[in-house]
Coordinates of C-alpha atoms and ligand atoms in Angstrom, one line a residue:
X1 CA 6.2 9.3 -8.0
X2 CA 10.0 9.9 -8.0
X3 CA 11.9 9.7 -4.7
X4 CA 14.8 11.7 -3.3
X5 CA 17.2 10.6 -0.5
X6 CA 20.3 12.4 0.8
X7 CA 22.8 12.0 3.6
X8 CA 25.6 14.1 5.1
X9 CA 27.3 13.0 8.4
X10 CA 29.8 10.6 9.9
X11 CA 28.4 7.3 8.7
X12 CA 29.0 5.6 5.3
X13 CA 26.4 7.2 2.9
X14 CA 25.8 4.2 0.6
X15 CA 23.8 1.9 3.0
X16 CA 21.7 4.9 4.2
X17 CA 20.9 6.0 0.7
X18 CA 20.1 2.5 -0.5
X19 CA 17.9 1.8 2.5
X20 CA 16.1 5.1 1.8
X21 CA 15.6 4.2 -1.9
X22 CA 14.1 0.8 -0.8
X23 CA 11.7 2.7 1.6
X24 CA 10.6 4.8 -1.4
X25 CA 10.2 1.8 -3.8
X26 CA 6.5 1.6 -2.9
X27 CA 5.9 4.8 -4.9
X28 CA 6.8 3.1 -8.1
X29 CA 9.9 3.8 -10.2
X30 CA 11.6 2.6 -13.3
X31 CA 15.3 3.4 -12.6
X32 CA 17.5 4.6 -9.8
X33 CA 20.8 6.3 -9.2
X34 CA 23.2 7.4 -6.5
X35 CA 26.1 9.9 -6.3
X36 CA 28.6 9.7 -3.4
X37 CA 31.2 12.5 -3.1
X38 CA 34.6 11.1 -3.6
X39 CA 33.3 7.9 -5.3
X40 CA 31.2 9.0 -8.3
X41 CA 27.8 8.1 -9.8
X42 CA 26.1 4.7 -10.2
X43 CA 22.8 4.1 -12.1
X44 CA 20.6 1.2 -13.0
X45 CA 17.3 0.6 -14.8
X46 CA 14.7 -1.4 -12.9
X47 CA 14.8 -2.3 -9.3
X48 CA 16.9 -0.7 -6.6
X49 CA 18.5 -4.1 -6.1
X50 CA 20.0 -3.7 -9.6
X51 CA 21.6 -0.5 -8.5
X52 CA 22.8 -2.1 -5.3
X53 CA 24.6 -4.8 -7.2
X54 CA 26.5 -2.2 -9.2
X55 CA 27.9 -0.2 -6.3
X56 CA 31.4 -1.4 -5.1
X57 CA 31.3 -2.6 -1.4
X58 CA 34.3 -0.4 -0.4
X59 CA 32.8 3.0 -0.9
X60 CA 33.4 4.9 2.3
X61 CA 32.1 8.4 1.4
X62 CA 29.8 10.1 3.9
X63 CA 28.0 12.5 1.7
X64 CA 25.6 11.6 -1.1
X65 CA 22.3 11.9 -2.9
X66 CA 20.1 9.3 -4.5
X67 CA 16.9 9.0 -6.5
X68 CA 14.3 6.7 -7.8
X69 CA 12.8 7.8 -11.1
X70 CA 9.4 7.4 -12.7
X71 CA 9.9 8.6 -16.3
X72 CA 8.2 11.9 -17.4
X73 CA 10.8 13.5 -19.8
X74 CA 12.6 10.7 -21.6
X75 CA 12.2 6.9 -21.4
X76 CA 13.6 4.8 -18.5
X77 CA 17.3 4.4 -19.1
X78 CA 20.6 4.8 -17.3
X79 CA 21.3 8.0 -19.2
X80 CA 18.0 9.5 -18.0
X81 CA 18.2 8.2 -14.4
X82 CA 19.3 10.8 -11.8
X83 CA 21.6 12.2 -10.4
X84 CA 22.5 14.5 -13.3
X85 CA 25.5 16.7 -13.5
X86 CA 26.5 20.0 -15.2
X87 CA 28.9 20.1 -18.1
X88 CA 32.1 20.0 -16.0
X89 CA 30.7 17.2 -13.7
X90 CA 31.2 19.4 -10.7
X91 CA 27.5 19.8 -9.7
X92 CA 25.3 16.7 -9.1
X93 CA 21.6 17.0 -8.7
X94 CA 18.4 14.9 -8.1
X95 CA 15.0 16.3 -8.8
X96 CA 11.3 15.6 -8.4
X97 CA 8.8 17.7 -10.3
X98 CA 8.7 19.2 -13.8
X99 CA 10.7 22.1 -15.2
X100 CA 8.1 23.5 -17.6
X101 CA 10.4 25.9 -19.5
X102 CA 13.2 23.3 -19.9
X103 CA 13.2 23.5 -23.7
X104 CA 13.9 27.2 -23.8
X105 CA 16.5 26.9 -21.0
X106 CA 18.1 24.0 -22.9
X107 CA 18.3 25.9 -26.2
X108 CA 19.9 28.8 -24.3
X109 CA 22.5 26.5 -22.6
X110 CA 23.3 24.7 -25.9
X111 CA 24.2 28.0 -27.4
X112 CA 26.6 28.6 -24.5
X113 CA 28.2 25.2 -25.2
X114 CA 26.3 22.7 -23.1
X115 CA 26.2 19.1 -24.4
X116 CA 23.3 17.1 -23.0
X117 CA 23.6 13.4 -22.3
X118 CA 20.0 12.7 -21.4
X119 CA 16.5 13.7 -22.5
X120 CA 15.5 15.0 -19.1
X121 CA 14.5 18.4 -17.8
X122 CA 16.6 17.6 -14.7
X123 CA 19.9 17.6 -16.6
X124 CA 18.9 21.0 -17.9
X125 CA 18.6 22.2 -14.4
X126 CA 22.0 20.7 -13.4
X127 CA 23.6 22.6 -16.4
X128 CA 21.8 25.8 -15.4
X129 CA 23.2 25.6 -11.8
X130 CA 26.6 24.8 -13.3
X131 CA 26.4 27.9 -15.5
X132 CA 26.1 30.1 -12.4
X133 CA 28.6 28.2 -10.3
X134 CA 31.6 30.3 -11.4
X135 CA 34.7 31.1 -9.3
X136 CA 33.9 32.6 -5.9
X137 CA 30.2 31.8 -6.1
X138 CA 28.9 29.4 -3.4
X139 CA 26.8 26.3 -4.4
X140 CA 23.8 27.8 -2.6
X141 CA 24.0 31.0 -4.5
X142 CA 24.4 29.2 -7.8
X143 CA 21.4 27.0 -7.0
X144 CA 19.1 29.9 -5.9
X145 CA 20.2 32.0 -8.9
X146 CA 19.4 29.1 -11.3
X147 CA 16.0 28.6 -9.7
X148 CA 15.0 32.2 -10.4
X149 CA 15.1 31.2 -14.1
X150 CA 12.9 28.1 -13.7
X151 CA 9.2 27.7 -14.2
X152 CA 7.6 24.6 -12.8
X153 CA 7.8 22.4 -9.8
X154 CA 10.8 21.0 -8.0
X155 CA 12.2 19.3 -4.9
X156 CA 15.9 19.1 -5.4
X157 CA 19.1 18.0 -3.6
X158 CA 22.4 19.2 -5.0
X159 CA 26.0 18.5 -4.1
X160 CA 29.3 19.7 -5.6
X161 CA 32.8 18.2 -5.8
X162 CA 34.1 21.7 -5.2
X163 CA 32.3 22.0 -1.8
X164 CA 32.1 18.4 -0.7
X165 CA 30.9 19.1 2.8
X166 CA 27.5 20.5 1.9
X167 CA 24.1 19.5 0.5
X168 CA 21.7 22.1 -0.8
X169 CA 18.0 21.3 -1.0
X170 CA 15.2 23.5 -2.3
X171 CA 11.5 23.1 -2.8
X172 CA 8.7 24.5 -5.0
X173 CA 5.6 22.2 -5.3
X174 CA 7.4 19.0 -4.6
X175 CA 8.0 17.9 -1.0
X176 CA 11.4 17.9 0.7
X177 CA 11.8 16.9 4.4
X178 CA 15.0 17.2 6.4
X179 CA 15.8 14.6 9.1
X180 CA 17.7 16.1 12.0
X181 CA 20.2 13.7 13.6
X182 CA 23.3 14.2 15.9
X183 CA 25.8 15.9 13.7
X184 CA 24.2 14.2 10.7
X185 CA 21.4 15.1 8.4
X186 CA 19.0 13.3 6.1
X187 CA 17.0 14.5 3.2
X188 CA 14.0 12.8 1.6
X189 CA 10.9 13.5 -0.5
X190 CA 8.9 11.3 2.0
X191 CA 9.4 10.8 5.7
X192 CA 9.4 6.9 5.3
X193 CA 13.0 7.1 4.0
X194 CA 14.1 9.0 7.2
X195 CA 12.1 7.2 9.9
X196 CA 14.7 4.5 10.6
X197 CA 17.2 7.2 11.5
X198 CA 15.4 10.0 13.3
X199 CA 12.0 11.2 14.2
X200 CA 13.0 14.9 14.2
X201 CA 12.1 16.5 10.9
X202 CA 11.8 19.9 9.3
X203 CA 9.5 20.2 6.3
X204 CA 10.7 22.7 3.8
X205 CA 8.0 25.1 2.5
X206 CA 7.6 26.1 -1.1
X207 CA 10.1 28.8 -1.9
X208 CA 12.6 27.7 0.7
X209 CA 16.1 26.2 0.5
X210 CA 18.3 24.7 3.1
X211 CA 22.1 24.2 3.5
X212 CA 23.2 21.1 5.3
X213 CA 26.7 20.5 6.5
X214 CA 28.1 17.8 8.8
X215 CA 27.6 20.2 11.8
X216 CA 24.5 22.2 11.2
X217 CA 21.6 23.1 8.9
X218 CA 20.1 26.4 7.9
X219 CA 16.8 27.2 6.2
X220 CA 16.3 30.3 4.0
X221 CA 13.7 31.7 1.7
X222 CA 14.9 31.7 -1.9
X223 CA 15.5 35.4 -1.6
X224 CA 17.9 34.6 1.3
X225 CA 16.0 35.5 4.4
X226 CA 16.9 33.1 7.3
X227 CA 14.1 31.1 8.7
X228 CA 14.0 29.8 12.3
X229 CA 12.5 26.3 12.2
X230 CA 11.9 24.0 15.1
X231 CA 11.9 20.4 14.1
X232 CA 8.6 18.5 14.2
X233 CA 8.4 15.1 15.8
X234 CA 7.0 12.2 13.7
X235 CA 4.7 10.1 15.7
X236 CA 4.6 7.1 13.3
X237 CA 7.0 4.3 14.0
X238 CA 8.8 2.1 11.6
X239 CA 6.5 -0.9 12.5
X240 CA 3.5 1.1 11.3
X241 CA 5.3 1.7 8.0
X242 CA 6.1 -2.0 7.6
X243 CA 4.2 -4.9 6.1
X244 CA 3.3 -6.7 9.4
X245 CA 3.3 -10.2 7.9
X246 CA 1.1 -9.4 4.9
X247 CA 2.3 -10.2 1.3
X248 CA 2.2 -6.5 0.4
X249 CA 1.3 -3.1 1.8
X250 CA -2.0 -2.8 0.0
X251 CA -3.4 -6.0 1.5
X252 CA -2.1 -4.9 4.9
X253 CA -3.8 -1.5 4.6
X254 CA -7.1 -3.1 3.4
X255 CA -7.1 -5.4 6.5
X256 CA -6.3 -2.4 8.8
X257 CA -9.6 -0.7 7.8
X258 CA -11.5 -1.4 11.0
X259 CA -8.7 0.0 13.1
X260 CA -8.4 3.0 10.8
X261 CA -12.1 3.7 11.3
X262 CA -11.7 3.4 15.1
X263 CA -8.8 5.8 15.0
X264 CA -10.4 8.4 12.7
X265 CA -13.4 8.5 15.1
X266 CA -11.5 8.2 18.4
X267 CA -12.5 10.9 20.8
X268 CA -14.6 12.5 18.2
X269 CA -18.1 11.0 18.8
X270 CA -20.3 12.8 21.3
X271 CA -23.4 10.7 21.9
X272 CA -24.9 12.9 24.5
X273 CA -25.1 15.9 22.2
X274 CA -25.5 13.8 19.0
X275 CA -22.5 15.5 17.4
X276 CA -18.8 15.2 16.5
X277 CA -16.0 16.9 18.4
X278 CA -13.5 18.2 16.0
X279 CA -10.5 19.8 17.7
X280 CA -9.2 21.2 14.4
X281 CA -12.4 23.2 13.9
X282 CA -12.6 24.6 17.4
X283 CA -13.1 28.4 17.2
X284 CA -14.4 28.1 13.6
X285 CA -18.1 27.8 14.7
X286 CA -19.0 31.4 14.0
X287 CA -17.3 31.5 10.6
X288 CA -18.9 28.2 9.5
X289 CA -22.3 29.3 10.6
X290 CA -22.4 32.0 7.9
X291 CA -21.1 30.0 5.0
X292 CA -23.3 29.5 2.0
X293 CA -21.3 27.1 -0.1
X294 CA -18.5 24.5 0.3
X295 CA -16.2 23.7 -2.6
X296 CA -14.4 20.4 -2.1
X297 CA -11.2 19.9 -4.2
X298 CA -9.1 16.8 -4.6
X299 CA -7.6 14.4 -7.1
X300 CA -8.3 10.7 -7.8
X301 CA -9.6 8.8 -4.8
X302 CA -9.6 12.0 -2.7
X303 CA -12.0 13.5 -5.3
X304 CA -14.3 10.5 -5.1
X305 CA -14.3 10.7 -1.3
X306 CA -15.2 14.3 -1.8
X307 CA -18.3 13.2 -3.9
X308 CA -19.4 11.1 -1.0
X309 CA -18.7 14.1 1.3
X310 CA -21.0 16.2 -0.8
X311 CA -23.9 13.7 -0.3
X312 CA -23.2 13.6 3.5
X313 CA -22.8 17.4 4.0
X314 CA -25.8 18.3 1.9
X315 CA -28.0 15.7 3.6
X316 CA -27.1 16.5 7.2
X317 CA -26.4 20.2 7.0
X318 CA -28.3 21.5 4.0
X319 CA -25.2 23.5 2.8
X320 CA -24.8 23.3 -1.0
X321 CA -21.5 21.5 -2.0
X322 CA -19.6 21.5 -5.2
X323 CA -16.9 18.9 -5.8
X324 CA -14.1 19.8 -8.2
X325 CA -11.2 17.9 -9.7
X326 CA -8.3 20.0 -8.5
X327 CA -6.3 19.7 -11.6
X328 CA -9.1 21.2 -13.6
X329 CA -10.5 23.7 -11.1
X330 CA -7.2 25.4 -10.6
X331 CA -7.2 26.6 -14.2
X332 CA -10.8 27.9 -14.3
X333 CA -12.3 31.2 -13.2
X334 CA -13.7 30.8 -9.8
X335 CA -16.9 32.4 -8.6
X336 CA -16.4 32.1 -4.9
X337 CA -16.9 34.7 -2.3
X338 CA -16.4 35.4 1.4
X339 CA -19.3 33.1 2.2
X340 CA -17.6 30.2 0.4
X341 CA -15.2 27.6 2.0
X342 CA -12.7 25.6 -0.1
X343 CA -12.0 22.2 1.4
X344 CA -9.0 20.2 0.2
X345 CA -9.0 16.5 0.6
X346 CA -5.6 14.8 0.4
X347 CA -4.0 11.7 1.9
X348 CA -0.5 13.0 1.4
X349 CA -1.2 16.6 1.8
X350 CA 1.3 17.3 -0.9
X351 CA -0.7 17.0 -4.2
X352 CA 0.3 20.0 -6.2
X353 CA -3.0 20.6 -8.0
X354 CA -5.0 20.5 -4.7
X355 CA -2.5 22.7 -3.0
X356 CA -2.7 25.2 -5.9
X357 CA -6.5 25.5 -5.4
X358 CA -5.9 26.2 -1.7
X359 CA -3.3 28.9 -2.5
X360 CA -5.6 30.6 -5.0
X361 CA -8.5 30.5 -2.5
X362 CA -6.3 32.1 0.2
X363 CA -5.1 34.8 -2.3
X364 CA -8.8 35.6 -2.7
X365 CA -9.5 35.7 1.0
X366 CA -11.6 32.6 0.9
X367 CA -11.6 30.4 4.0
X368 CA -9.7 27.1 3.5
X369 CA -10.1 23.8 5.3
X370 CA -8.2 20.5 4.9
X371 CA -9.1 16.8 5.3
X372 CA -5.6 15.5 5.3
X373 CA -3.8 12.4 6.6
X374 CA -0.2 13.3 6.8
X375 CA 0.4 15.5 9.8
X376 CA 2.5 18.6 9.1
X377 CA 2.2 18.2 5.3
X378 CA 2.0 21.2 3.1
X379 CA -1.8 21.3 2.7
X380 CA -2.3 20.7 6.4
X381 CA -0.1 23.7 7.1
X382 CA -1.5 25.9 4.4
X383 CA -5.2 25.6 5.2
X384 CA -6.8 27.8 7.8
X385 CA -8.2 24.8 9.8
X386 CA -9.0 21.2 9.2
X387 CA -9.5 17.6 10.4
X388 CA -6.8 15.0 10.3
X389 CA -7.8 11.5 9.1
X390 CA -5.5 9.7 11.6
X391 CA -5.3 6.7 9.2
X392 CA -1.6 6.2 9.9
X393 CA 0.9 6.0 7.1
X394 CA -0.5 4.7 3.8
X395 CA 2.5 3.1 2.0
X396 CA 0.6 1.4 -0.8
X397 CA 0.2 3.8 -3.7
X398 CA -3.4 2.7 -4.2
X399 CA -5.5 4.5 -1.6
X400 CA -7.5 2.0 0.5
X401 CA -7.6 2.8 4.2
X402 CA -7.2 6.5 3.6
X403 CA -10.2 6.6 1.3
X404 CA -12.3 5.0 4.0
X405 CA -11.0 7.4 6.6
X406 CA -11.7 10.3 4.4
X407 CA -15.3 9.2 4.2
X408 CA -15.4 8.8 8.0
X409 CA -14.1 12.3 8.4
X410 CA -16.7 13.7 6.0
X411 CA -19.4 11.9 8.0
X412 CA -18.0 13.6 11.2
X413 CA -17.8 16.9 9.5
X414 CA -21.3 16.7 8.1
X415 CA -22.6 15.7 11.5
X416 CA -20.8 18.7 13.1
X417 CA -22.1 21.1 10.5
X418 CA -25.6 19.6 10.7
X419 CA -25.7 20.0 14.5
X420 CA -24.7 23.6 14.2
X421 CA -27.7 24.1 11.8
X422 CA -30.9 22.2 11.8
X423 CA -30.1 18.5 12.3
X424 CA -32.1 17.2 15.3
X425 CA -30.5 15.7 18.4
X426 CA -32.1 12.3 17.8
X427 CA -31.0 12.2 14.2
X428 CA -27.5 13.2 15.3
X429 CA -27.5 10.4 17.9
X430 CA -28.5 7.9 15.3
X431 CA -25.6 9.0 13.1
X432 CA -23.2 8.7 16.1
X433 CA -24.5 5.2 16.8
X434 CA -24.1 4.2 13.1
X435 CA -20.5 5.5 13.1
X436 CA -19.7 3.6 16.2
X437 CA -20.9 0.4 14.6
X438 CA -18.9 0.9 11.4
X439 CA -15.6 -0.8 12.4
X440 CA -17.4 -4.0 13.3
X441 CA -19.3 -4.0 10.0
X442 CA -16.1 -3.5 8.0
X443 CA -14.6 -6.4 10.0
X444 CA -17.5 -8.6 8.9
X445 CA -16.9 -7.7 5.3
X446 CA -13.2 -8.5 5.6
X447 CA -14.0 -11.9 7.0
X448 CA -15.3 -12.7 3.5
X449 CA -11.9 -12.4 2.0
X450 CA -11.6 -16.0 0.8
X451 CA -15.0 -15.9 -0.9
X452 CA -14.1 -12.5 -2.5
X453 CA -10.8 -14.0 -3.7
X454 CA -12.7 -16.8 -5.5
X455 CA -14.8 -14.3 -7.3
X456 CA -11.7 -12.4 -8.3
X457 CA -10.2 -15.6 -9.7
X458 CA -13.3 -16.2 -11.8
X459 CA -13.1 -12.8 -13.4
X460 CA -9.3 -12.2 -13.5
X461 CA -9.1 -12.6 -17.3
X462 CA -11.7 -10.1 -18.1
X463 CA -10.5 -7.2 -20.2
X464 CA -13.2 -4.8 -19.2
X465 CA -15.3 -4.2 -16.2
X466 CA -18.2 -1.9 -15.4
X467 CA -18.9 -0.6 -11.9
X468 CA -22.3 0.8 -11.2
X469 CA -24.0 2.4 -8.3
X470 CA -26.5 5.1 -7.5
X471 CA -26.6 8.1 -5.1
X472 CA -24.0 7.6 -2.3
X473 CA -22.7 4.5 -4.0
X474 CA -21.9 6.1 -7.4
X475 CA -18.6 7.6 -6.2
X476 CA -17.9 4.2 -4.6
X477 CA -18.3 2.7 -8.1
X478 CA -15.9 5.3 -9.5
X479 CA -13.4 4.5 -6.8
X480 CA -13.8 0.7 -7.4
X481 CA -13.2 1.1 -11.1
X482 CA -10.1 3.3 -10.4
X483 CA -8.7 0.6 -8.1
X484 CA -9.2 -2.2 -10.7
X485 CA -7.5 -0.2 -13.4
X486 CA -4.6 0.9 -11.2
X487 CA -3.9 -2.5 -9.7
X488 CA -5.0 -5.1 -12.2
X489 CA -4.5 -3.1 -15.4
X490 CA -8.1 -4.1 -16.4
X491 CA -10.0 -1.4 -18.2
X492 CA -12.8 -0.4 -15.9
X493 CA -15.4 2.4 -15.8
X494 CA -17.6 3.6 -13.0
X495 CA -21.1 4.6 -14.1
X496 CA -24.4 5.8 -12.6
X497 CA -26.6 2.8 -12.9
X498 CA -29.5 4.9 -14.2
X499 CA -27.3 6.2 -17.0
X500 CA -26.7 2.7 -18.5
X501 CA -29.6 2.9 -20.8
X502 CA -28.4 6.2 -22.2
X503 CA -25.6 4.6 -24.1
X504 CA -23.1 2.4 -22.2
X505 CA -25.5 -0.6 -22.1
X506 CA -24.4 -1.1 -25.8
X507 CA -21.0 -2.4 -24.6
X508 CA -22.5 -5.2 -22.4
X509 CA -22.2 -8.8 -23.5
X510 CA -21.0 -12.0 -21.8
X511 CA -17.4 -10.9 -21.8
X512 CA -18.1 -7.5 -20.2
X513 CA -18.9 -8.1 -16.6
X514 CA -20.5 -5.6 -14.2
X515 CA -20.0 -5.0 -10.5
X516 CA -23.2 -3.5 -9.0
X517 CA -23.5 -1.9 -5.6
X518 CA -27.0 -2.8 -4.6
X519 CA -27.7 -1.9 -1.0
X520 CA -31.1 -1.7 0.6
X521 CA -32.4 1.8 0.5
X522 CA -34.3 4.3 -1.6
X523 CA -32.9 3.2 -5.0
X524 CA -32.8 -0.5 -4.3
X525 CA -35.6 -1.5 -6.7
X526 CA -34.2 0.9 -9.3
X527 CA -30.8 -0.7 -9.4
X528 CA -32.3 -4.1 -9.5
X529 CA -34.1 -3.0 -12.7
X530 CA -30.7 -1.9 -14.1
X531 CA -29.2 -5.3 -13.3
X532 CA -32.1 -6.9 -15.2
X533 CA -31.2 -4.7 -18.2
X534 CA -27.7 -6.0 -18.1
X535 CA -28.7 -9.6 -17.7
X536 CA -31.0 -9.2 -20.7
X537 CA -27.8 -8.6 -22.7
X538 CA -26.1 -11.7 -21.3
X539 CA -24.0 -9.5 -19.1
X540 CA -22.6 -11.2 -15.9
X541 CA -23.1 -9.3 -12.7
X542 CA -21.2 -9.4 -9.4
X543 CA -23.3 -7.7 -6.7
X544 CA -22.2 -6.1 -3.5
X545 CA -25.5 -6.4 -1.7
X546 CA -27.2 -6.1 1.7
X547 CA -27.0 -9.5 3.5
X548 CA -30.1 -11.5 2.9
Ligands
M6R1 O1 -2.4 12.3 -1.6 P1 -3.6 12.6 -2.3 O2 -4.8 12.1 -1.6 O3 -3.8 14.1 -2.6 O4 -3.5 11.9 -3.7 C1 -4.5 12.2 -4.7 C2 -4.5 11.0 -5.7 O5 -3.3 10.9 -6.4 C3 -4.8 9.7 -5.0 O6 -6.0 9.7 -4.3 C4 -4.8 8.5 -6.1 O7 -5.9 8.7 -6.9 C5 -4.9 7.2 -5.3 N1 -3.8 6.9 -4.6 C6 -5.3 6.1 -6.3 O8 -5.4 4.9 -5.6

């Protein structure tokens, strides 16, 4: 969740870096820091505004790097906040990611005389760069040499007081994007920090580094092969990335859901042929016709969307689907073959575990697809083909609109696959009709927000919550429980309603409420029985139910 910002150009760096840090605040952080060449380093624990207060107003430097930190190695403190420097305070560095072999590197550097001031893996990396940055060695060569000794993930931005007209950035598993201006360049871990300045961006790939000066930029592979990169244009505008009158981004993004569903389906519904038109899969028809198994990989909400995707794809197309948590799957033996497809689901398109599964599949010659929101992101680029969500920027860390759009895209994909197999025209047309009506249905639900708020008030002091559902709605229960934990810090679990009697029912009493998803359909009566079981234990039940 850490954030990187950098600037080199003709303007004062401080306001640009601080604005960039504010733009990244939504990702969560516990401390922040900034280094401006010619002026030094400033750090603060807590909000970016704490840092802002500490920076003198008269700093005129035009080159700098900045960082918001979410503690992984070492507690939140000024000492642990980035930027970190080498022993001689020549090299300054900000870093996202984790240096897995930092302990052995640290021991080696201590033997050579390094004294560390923080508990972080990042300071070890700064010292390592410093150890290679001897006379006549350029900053880029010191950085790339140091990186050959590192195991783990990084997105870094590095500056040096010895070569003050230069920023070096590099990436392996943690995003770095360059903003291309007129004789000025921006660096960030997330485009939202760059958007106010330029829409022209270059995404670094894993294993690449870039040299930025006030006049030009160059991209190379870590083994020094020059890369020709044409900037991409970001189509999102700043307005789309702002709160639009809502108290916070999450609320705004929940309320945007009907538009998001419209956008995800726009131009993709073909009523005449009862199918979906998916430009990103054009030309894949033949390959997809022969596949025997789909393996969906994702993390968190994206994984839960994948579970809904499984229900949809199996139901409409008959293709067997496995859904795997990417952070587990990447470390297991895989029994896939040339008739398998690995499908990555990811809002950001940058989740390292999901990306690792895709890379492994490609290495094995397995076809890869993506359901991704962020255009041009790494997963979008790495997969053989895919479907974009078109949900717009999701600023809130808690997925809301992107989760819905992932499900919409899965419905479109399942329809497309089904119509290339045995799904009938009339069934296909029914599905198209249902998808068309979805935005209006979601609008109706959102109109209930006041009533929903009252229920939330009633239950806000609960310490535990159970979410139950069956079939399609079981992953929705998982996702609901995740949202409650993540946003309200209330312990919550999602459970298959039919599994309650096999143990979890023991927890239920009047202080342990349940949210039940009870929609009319094949398992309606069954879940009503489950609710009866809960009520028999004095459990309170909030139901999301079919009207009437
Ligand atoms: O960007 P991704 O969809 O790959 O992110 C995966 C998860 O980190 C993400 O879905 C997370 O679980 C949600 N933001 C939680 O609300």
